[in-house]
mmCIF file of C-alpha atoms and ligand atoms in Angstrom:
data_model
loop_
_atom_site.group_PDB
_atom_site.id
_atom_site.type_symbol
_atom_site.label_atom_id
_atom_site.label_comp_id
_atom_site.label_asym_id
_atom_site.label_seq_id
_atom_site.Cartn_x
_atom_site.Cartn_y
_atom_site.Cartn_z
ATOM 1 C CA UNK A 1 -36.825 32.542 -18.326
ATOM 2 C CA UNK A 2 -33.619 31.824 -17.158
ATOM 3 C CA UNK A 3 -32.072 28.233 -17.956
ATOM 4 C CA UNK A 4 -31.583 26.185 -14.766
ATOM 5 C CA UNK A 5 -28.202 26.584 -13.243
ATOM 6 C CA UNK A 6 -25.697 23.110 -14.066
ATOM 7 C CA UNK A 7 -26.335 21.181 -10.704
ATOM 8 C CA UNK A 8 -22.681 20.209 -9.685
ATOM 9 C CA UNK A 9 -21.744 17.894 -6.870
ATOM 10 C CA UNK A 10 -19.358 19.392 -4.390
ATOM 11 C CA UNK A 11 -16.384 17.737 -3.992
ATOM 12 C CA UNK A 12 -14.184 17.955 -1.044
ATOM 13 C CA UNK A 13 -10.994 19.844 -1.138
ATOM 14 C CA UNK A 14 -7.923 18.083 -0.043
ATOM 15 C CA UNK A 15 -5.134 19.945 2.430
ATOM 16 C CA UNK A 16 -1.987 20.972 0.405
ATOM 17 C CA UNK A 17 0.366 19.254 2.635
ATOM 18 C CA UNK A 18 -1.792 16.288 2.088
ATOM 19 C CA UNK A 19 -0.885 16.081 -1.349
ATOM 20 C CA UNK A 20 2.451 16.963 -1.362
ATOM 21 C CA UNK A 21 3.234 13.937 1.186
ATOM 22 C CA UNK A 22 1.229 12.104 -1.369
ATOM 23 C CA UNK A 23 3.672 12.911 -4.649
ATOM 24 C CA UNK A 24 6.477 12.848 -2.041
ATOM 25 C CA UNK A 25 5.980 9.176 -1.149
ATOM 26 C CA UNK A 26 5.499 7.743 -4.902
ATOM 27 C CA UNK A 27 8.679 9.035 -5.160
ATOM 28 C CA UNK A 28 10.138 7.668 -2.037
ATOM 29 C CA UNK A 29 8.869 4.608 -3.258
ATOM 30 C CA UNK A 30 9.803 4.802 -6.353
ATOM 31 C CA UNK A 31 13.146 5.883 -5.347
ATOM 32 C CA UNK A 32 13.541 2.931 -2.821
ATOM 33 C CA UNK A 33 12.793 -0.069 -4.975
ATOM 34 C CA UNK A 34 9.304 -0.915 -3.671
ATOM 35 C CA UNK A 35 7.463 0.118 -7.516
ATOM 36 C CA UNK A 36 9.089 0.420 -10.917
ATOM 37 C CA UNK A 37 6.726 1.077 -13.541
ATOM 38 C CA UNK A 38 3.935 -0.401 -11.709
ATOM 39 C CA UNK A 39 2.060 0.124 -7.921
ATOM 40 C CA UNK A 40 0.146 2.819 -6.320
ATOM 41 C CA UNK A 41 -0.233 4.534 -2.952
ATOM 42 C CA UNK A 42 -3.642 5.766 -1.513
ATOM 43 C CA UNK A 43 -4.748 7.958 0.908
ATOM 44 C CA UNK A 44 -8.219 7.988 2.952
ATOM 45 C CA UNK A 45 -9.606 11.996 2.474
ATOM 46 C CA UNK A 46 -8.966 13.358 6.078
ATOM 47 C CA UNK A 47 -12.822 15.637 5.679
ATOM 48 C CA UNK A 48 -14.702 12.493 4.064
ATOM 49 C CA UNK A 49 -13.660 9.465 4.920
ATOM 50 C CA UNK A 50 -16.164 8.142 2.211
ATOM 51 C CA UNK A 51 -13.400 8.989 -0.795
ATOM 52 C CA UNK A 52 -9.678 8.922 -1.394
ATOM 53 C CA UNK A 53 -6.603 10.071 -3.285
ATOM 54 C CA UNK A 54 -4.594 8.546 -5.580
ATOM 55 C CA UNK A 55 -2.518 9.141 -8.524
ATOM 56 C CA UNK A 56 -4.188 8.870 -12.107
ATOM 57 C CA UNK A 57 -2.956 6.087 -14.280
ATOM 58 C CA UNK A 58 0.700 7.135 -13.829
ATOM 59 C CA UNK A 59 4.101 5.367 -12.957
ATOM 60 C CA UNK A 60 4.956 6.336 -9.713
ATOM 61 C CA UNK A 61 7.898 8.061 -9.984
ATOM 62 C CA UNK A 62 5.821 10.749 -12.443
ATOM 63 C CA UNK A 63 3.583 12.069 -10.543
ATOM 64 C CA UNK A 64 2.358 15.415 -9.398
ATOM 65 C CA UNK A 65 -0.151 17.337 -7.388
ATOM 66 C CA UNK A 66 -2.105 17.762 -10.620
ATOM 67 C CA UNK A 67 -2.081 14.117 -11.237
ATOM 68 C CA UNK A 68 -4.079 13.281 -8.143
ATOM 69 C CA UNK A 69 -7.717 12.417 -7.780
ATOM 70 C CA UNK A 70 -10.334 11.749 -6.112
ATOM 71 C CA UNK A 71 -12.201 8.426 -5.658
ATOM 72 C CA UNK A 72 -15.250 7.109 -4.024
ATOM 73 C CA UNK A 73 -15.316 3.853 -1.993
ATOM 74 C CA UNK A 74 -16.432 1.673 -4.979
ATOM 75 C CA UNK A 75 -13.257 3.352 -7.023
ATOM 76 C CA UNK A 76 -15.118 5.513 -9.272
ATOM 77 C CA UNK A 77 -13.204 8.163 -9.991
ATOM 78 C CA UNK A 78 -14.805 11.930 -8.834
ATOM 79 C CA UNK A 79 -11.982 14.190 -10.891
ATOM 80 C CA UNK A 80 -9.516 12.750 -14.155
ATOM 81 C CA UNK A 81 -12.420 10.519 -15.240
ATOM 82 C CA UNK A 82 -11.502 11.526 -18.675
ATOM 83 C CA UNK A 83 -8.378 10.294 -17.924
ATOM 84 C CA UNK A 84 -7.074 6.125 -17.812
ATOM 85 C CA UNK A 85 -7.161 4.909 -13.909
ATOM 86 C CA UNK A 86 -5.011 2.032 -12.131
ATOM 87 C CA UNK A 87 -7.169 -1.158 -12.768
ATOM 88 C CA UNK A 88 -6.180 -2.295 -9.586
ATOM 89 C CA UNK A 89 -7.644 0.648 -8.178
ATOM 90 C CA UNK A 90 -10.176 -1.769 -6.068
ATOM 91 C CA UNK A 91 -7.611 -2.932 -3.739
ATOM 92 C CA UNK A 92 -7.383 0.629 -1.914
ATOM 93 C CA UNK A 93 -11.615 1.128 -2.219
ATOM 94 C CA UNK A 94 -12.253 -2.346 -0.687
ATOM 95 C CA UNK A 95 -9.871 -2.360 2.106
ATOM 96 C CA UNK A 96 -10.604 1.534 3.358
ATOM 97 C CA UNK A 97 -14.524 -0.093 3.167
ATOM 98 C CA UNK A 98 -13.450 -3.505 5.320
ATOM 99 C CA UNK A 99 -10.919 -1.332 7.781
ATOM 100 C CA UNK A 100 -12.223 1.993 8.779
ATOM 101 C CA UNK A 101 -8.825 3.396 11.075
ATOM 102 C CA UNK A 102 -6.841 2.373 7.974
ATOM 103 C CA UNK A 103 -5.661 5.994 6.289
ATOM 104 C CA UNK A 104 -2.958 4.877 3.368
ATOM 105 C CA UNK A 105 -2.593 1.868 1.518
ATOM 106 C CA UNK A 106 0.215 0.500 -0.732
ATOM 107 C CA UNK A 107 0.225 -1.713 -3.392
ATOM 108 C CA UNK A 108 3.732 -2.986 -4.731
ATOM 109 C CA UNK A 109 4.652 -5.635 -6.771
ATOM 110 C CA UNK A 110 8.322 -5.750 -4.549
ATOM 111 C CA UNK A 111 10.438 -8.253 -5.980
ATOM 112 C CA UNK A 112 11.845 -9.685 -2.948
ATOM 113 C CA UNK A 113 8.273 -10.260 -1.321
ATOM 114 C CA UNK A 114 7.446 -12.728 -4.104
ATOM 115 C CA UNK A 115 9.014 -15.661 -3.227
ATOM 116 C CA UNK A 116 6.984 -15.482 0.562
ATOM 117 C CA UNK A 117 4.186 -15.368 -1.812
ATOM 118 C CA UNK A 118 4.655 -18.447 -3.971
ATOM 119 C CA UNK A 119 6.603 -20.751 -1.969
ATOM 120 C CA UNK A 120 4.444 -23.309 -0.137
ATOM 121 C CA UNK A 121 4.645 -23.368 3.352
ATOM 122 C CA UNK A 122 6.828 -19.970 3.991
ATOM 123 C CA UNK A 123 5.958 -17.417 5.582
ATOM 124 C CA UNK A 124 7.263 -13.514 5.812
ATOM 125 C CA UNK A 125 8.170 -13.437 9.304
ATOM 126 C CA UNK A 126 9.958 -10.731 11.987
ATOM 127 C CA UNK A 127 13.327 -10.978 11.377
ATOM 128 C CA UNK A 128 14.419 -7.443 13.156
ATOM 129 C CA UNK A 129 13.338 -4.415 15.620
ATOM 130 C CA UNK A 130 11.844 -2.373 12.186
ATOM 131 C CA UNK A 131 9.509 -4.931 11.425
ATOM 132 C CA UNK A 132 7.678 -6.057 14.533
ATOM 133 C CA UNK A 133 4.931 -4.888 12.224
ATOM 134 C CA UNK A 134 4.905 -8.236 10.421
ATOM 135 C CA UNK A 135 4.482 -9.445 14.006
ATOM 136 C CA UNK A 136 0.715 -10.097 14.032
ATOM 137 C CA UNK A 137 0.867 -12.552 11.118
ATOM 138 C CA UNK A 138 1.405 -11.884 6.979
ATOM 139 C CA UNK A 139 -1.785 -13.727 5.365
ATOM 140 C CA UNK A 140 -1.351 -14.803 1.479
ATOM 141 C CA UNK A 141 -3.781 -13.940 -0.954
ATOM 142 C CA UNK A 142 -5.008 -16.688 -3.635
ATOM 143 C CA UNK A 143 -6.595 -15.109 -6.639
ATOM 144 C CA UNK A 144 -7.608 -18.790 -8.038
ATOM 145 C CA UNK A 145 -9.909 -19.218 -4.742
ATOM 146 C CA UNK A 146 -11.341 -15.758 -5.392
ATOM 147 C CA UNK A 147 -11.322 -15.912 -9.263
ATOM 148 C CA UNK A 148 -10.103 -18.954 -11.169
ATOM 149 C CA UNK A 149 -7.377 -18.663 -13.345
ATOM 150 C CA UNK A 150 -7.174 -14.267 -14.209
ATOM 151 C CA UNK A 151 -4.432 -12.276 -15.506
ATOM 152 C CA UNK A 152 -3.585 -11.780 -11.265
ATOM 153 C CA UNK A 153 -4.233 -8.474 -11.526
ATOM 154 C CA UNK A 154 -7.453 -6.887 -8.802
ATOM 155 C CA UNK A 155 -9.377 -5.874 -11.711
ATOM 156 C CA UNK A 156 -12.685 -6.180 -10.401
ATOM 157 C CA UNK A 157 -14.680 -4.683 -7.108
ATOM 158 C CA UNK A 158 -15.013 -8.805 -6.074
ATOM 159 C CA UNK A 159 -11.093 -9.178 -5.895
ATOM 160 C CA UNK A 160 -11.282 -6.409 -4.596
ATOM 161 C CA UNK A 161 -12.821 -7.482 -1.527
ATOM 162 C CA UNK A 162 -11.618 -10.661 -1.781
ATOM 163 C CA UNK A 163 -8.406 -9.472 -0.927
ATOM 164 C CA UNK A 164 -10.059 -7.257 1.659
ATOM 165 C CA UNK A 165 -11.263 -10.377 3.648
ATOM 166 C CA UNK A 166 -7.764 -12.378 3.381
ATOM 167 C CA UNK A 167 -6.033 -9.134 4.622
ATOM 168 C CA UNK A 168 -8.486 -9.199 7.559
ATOM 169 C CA UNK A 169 -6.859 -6.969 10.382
ATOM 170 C CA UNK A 170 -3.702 -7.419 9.558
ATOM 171 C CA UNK A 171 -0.871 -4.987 8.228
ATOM 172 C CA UNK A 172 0.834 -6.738 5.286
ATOM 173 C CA UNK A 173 -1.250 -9.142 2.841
ATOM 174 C CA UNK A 174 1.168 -11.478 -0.287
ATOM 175 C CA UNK A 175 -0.277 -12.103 -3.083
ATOM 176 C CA UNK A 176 0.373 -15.232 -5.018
ATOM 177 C CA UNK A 177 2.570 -15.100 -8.652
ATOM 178 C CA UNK A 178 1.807 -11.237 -7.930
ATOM 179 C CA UNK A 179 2.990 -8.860 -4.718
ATOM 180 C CA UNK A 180 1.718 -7.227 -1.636
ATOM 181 C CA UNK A 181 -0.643 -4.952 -0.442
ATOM 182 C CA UNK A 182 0.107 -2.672 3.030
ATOM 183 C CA UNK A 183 -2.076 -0.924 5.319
ATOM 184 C CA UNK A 184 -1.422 2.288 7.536
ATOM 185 C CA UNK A 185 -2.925 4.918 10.010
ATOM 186 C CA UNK A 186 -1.107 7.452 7.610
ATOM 187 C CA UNK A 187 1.394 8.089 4.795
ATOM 188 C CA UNK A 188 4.809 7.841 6.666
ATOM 189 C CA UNK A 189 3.314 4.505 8.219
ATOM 190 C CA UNK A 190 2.646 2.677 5.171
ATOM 191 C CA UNK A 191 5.412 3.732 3.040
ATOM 192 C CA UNK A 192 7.731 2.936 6.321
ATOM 193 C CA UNK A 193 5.724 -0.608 6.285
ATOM 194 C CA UNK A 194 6.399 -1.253 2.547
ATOM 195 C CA UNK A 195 10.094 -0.215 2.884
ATOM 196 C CA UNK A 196 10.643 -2.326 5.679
ATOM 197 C CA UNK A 197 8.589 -6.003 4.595
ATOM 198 C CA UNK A 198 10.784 -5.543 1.510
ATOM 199 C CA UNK A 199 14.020 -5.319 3.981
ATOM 200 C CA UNK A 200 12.577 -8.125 5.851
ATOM 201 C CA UNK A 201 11.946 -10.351 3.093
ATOM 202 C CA UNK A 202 15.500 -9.834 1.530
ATOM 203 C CA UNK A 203 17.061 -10.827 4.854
ATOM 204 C CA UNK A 204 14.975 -13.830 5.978
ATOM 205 C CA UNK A 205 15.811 -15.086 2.826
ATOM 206 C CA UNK A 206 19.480 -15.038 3.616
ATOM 207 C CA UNK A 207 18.807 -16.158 6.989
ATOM 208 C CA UNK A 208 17.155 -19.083 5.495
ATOM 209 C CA UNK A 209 20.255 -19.828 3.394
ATOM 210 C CA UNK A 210 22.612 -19.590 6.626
ATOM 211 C CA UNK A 211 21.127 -21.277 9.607
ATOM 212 C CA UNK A 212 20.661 -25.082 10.595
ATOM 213 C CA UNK A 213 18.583 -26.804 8.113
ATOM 214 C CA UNK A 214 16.870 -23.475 6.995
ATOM 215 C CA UNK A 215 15.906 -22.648 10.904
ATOM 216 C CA UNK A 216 15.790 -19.071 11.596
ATOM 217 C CA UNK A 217 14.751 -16.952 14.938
ATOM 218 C CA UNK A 218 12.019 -14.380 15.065
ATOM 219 C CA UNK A 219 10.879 -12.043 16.939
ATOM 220 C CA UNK A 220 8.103 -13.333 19.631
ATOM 221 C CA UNK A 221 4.774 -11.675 19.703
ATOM 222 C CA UNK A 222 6.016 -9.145 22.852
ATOM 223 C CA UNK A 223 9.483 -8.292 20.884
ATOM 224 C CA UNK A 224 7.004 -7.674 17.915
ATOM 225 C CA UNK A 225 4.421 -5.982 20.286
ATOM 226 C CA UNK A 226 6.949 -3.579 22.124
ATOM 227 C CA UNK A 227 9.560 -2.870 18.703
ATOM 228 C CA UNK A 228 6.312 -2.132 16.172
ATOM 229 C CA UNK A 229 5.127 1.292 18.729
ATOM 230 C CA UNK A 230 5.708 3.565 15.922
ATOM 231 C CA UNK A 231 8.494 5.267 17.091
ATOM 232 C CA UNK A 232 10.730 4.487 13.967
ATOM 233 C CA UNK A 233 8.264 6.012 11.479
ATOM 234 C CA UNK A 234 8.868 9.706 11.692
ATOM 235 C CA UNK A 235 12.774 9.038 11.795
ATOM 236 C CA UNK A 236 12.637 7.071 8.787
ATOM 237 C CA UNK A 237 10.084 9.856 7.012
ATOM 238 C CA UNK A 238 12.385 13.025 7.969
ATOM 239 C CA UNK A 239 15.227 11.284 5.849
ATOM 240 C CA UNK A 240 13.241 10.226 2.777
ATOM 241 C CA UNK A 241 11.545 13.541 2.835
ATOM 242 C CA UNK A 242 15.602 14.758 2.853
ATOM 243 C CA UNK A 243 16.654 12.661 0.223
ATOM 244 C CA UNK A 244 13.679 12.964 -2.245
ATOM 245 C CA UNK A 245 12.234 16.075 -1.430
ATOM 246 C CA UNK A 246 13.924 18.041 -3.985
ATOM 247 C CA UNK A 247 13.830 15.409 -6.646
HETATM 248 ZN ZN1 ZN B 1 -0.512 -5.320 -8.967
#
């Protein structure tokens, strides 16, 4: 009698050109200042929506196609699970549960973000035509409310979705003594949003420093409305893809 064939689960295959936007914008990122060491980008599978990609436990800036695998919505990983994960791998299985149009998400740990985070009473707010984005409102994220006192990091499924629910249906969510987490209906769309809150934050800041007693002028919901319509994103992805293509 023959011995029963190994029963193995199917797992879906992911486009090429999927993955190669997927190295391409850890570099980008990497390359751009929004992660060192430390932060990850996602991507929803475009055949499944019930798993994504992601890089193994790997700073950003050294991964590959190889290097990517494949997750399931509760962040178990599907392929590499003999290899180390990101811990904060919940962040991406929790929000692509909560928001089902979002495609990519970024987590970052962007220096000039933090202060929006901490400070009491500011908030990350339009300053320009690339970030109408931030338009809709930039929650903040308190792990003490969702956790008590932790290392800050979204270690478990529950912070997870903690930070899930704070983001709510918005694009950008701080996170207290920690970073920010970004949402997008694809790859050039959150790395674009990343890039850009980063920008935004560096030059409120200044903004803060020059106008009358710390006032500063946003953009209004419309300018926010009519300036976040996408059309910037594919601009902004032709020259990354330029300038760290090759790299
Ligand atoms: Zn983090």
């Amino acid at each position: 009698m023959k011995p029963a064939k190994k029963s193995k689960i199917k797992l879906p295959t992911a486009p090429k050109d999927l993955l190669a936007d997927l190295v391409l914008a850890n570099k980008i990122l990497f390359g751009l200042n929004v992660v060192d060491a430390f932060g990850h980008i996602s991507v929803r599978h475009p055949n499944d929506p019930s798993k994504y990609l992601m890089s193994r436990h790997l700073p950003p800036g050294m991964v590959t196609p190889k290097d990517i695998a494949l997750f399931d919505l509760e962040s178990t990983p599907l392929t590499h699970s003999d290899k180390p994960q990101y811990s904060e791998r919940f962040i991406h299985g929790e929000i692509y549960k909560l928001r089902p149009e979002v495609m990519s998400v970024i987590h970052c740990h962007a220096r000039p973000l933090i202060p929006f985070a901490n400070a009491k009473g500011a908030k990350l707010r339009p300053m320009f035509h690339m970030c109408g984005f931030l338009g809709c409102g930039v929650p903040v994220f308190e792990i003490r409310k969702a956790g008590g006192n932790t290392d800050m990091l979204i270690r478990t499924p529950q912070l997870g979705k903690a930070l899930a629910d704070t983001l709510g249906d918005k694009n950008v969510v701080l996170m207290r003594g920690h970073g920010a987490t970004m949402i997008g209906i694809s790859i050039p769309e959150v790395v674009f949003r990343a890039v850009y809150s980063m920008e935004n934050a560096a030059i409120q800041m200044q903004a803060h420093l020059l106008g009358d007693r710390g006032e500063v002028e946003f953009l209004n919901a419309e300018e926010s409305e009519l300036s976040a319509r996408g059309r910037n994103v594919p601009r902004a992805w032709s020259l990354w893809k330029h300038q760290f293509g090759k790299a």
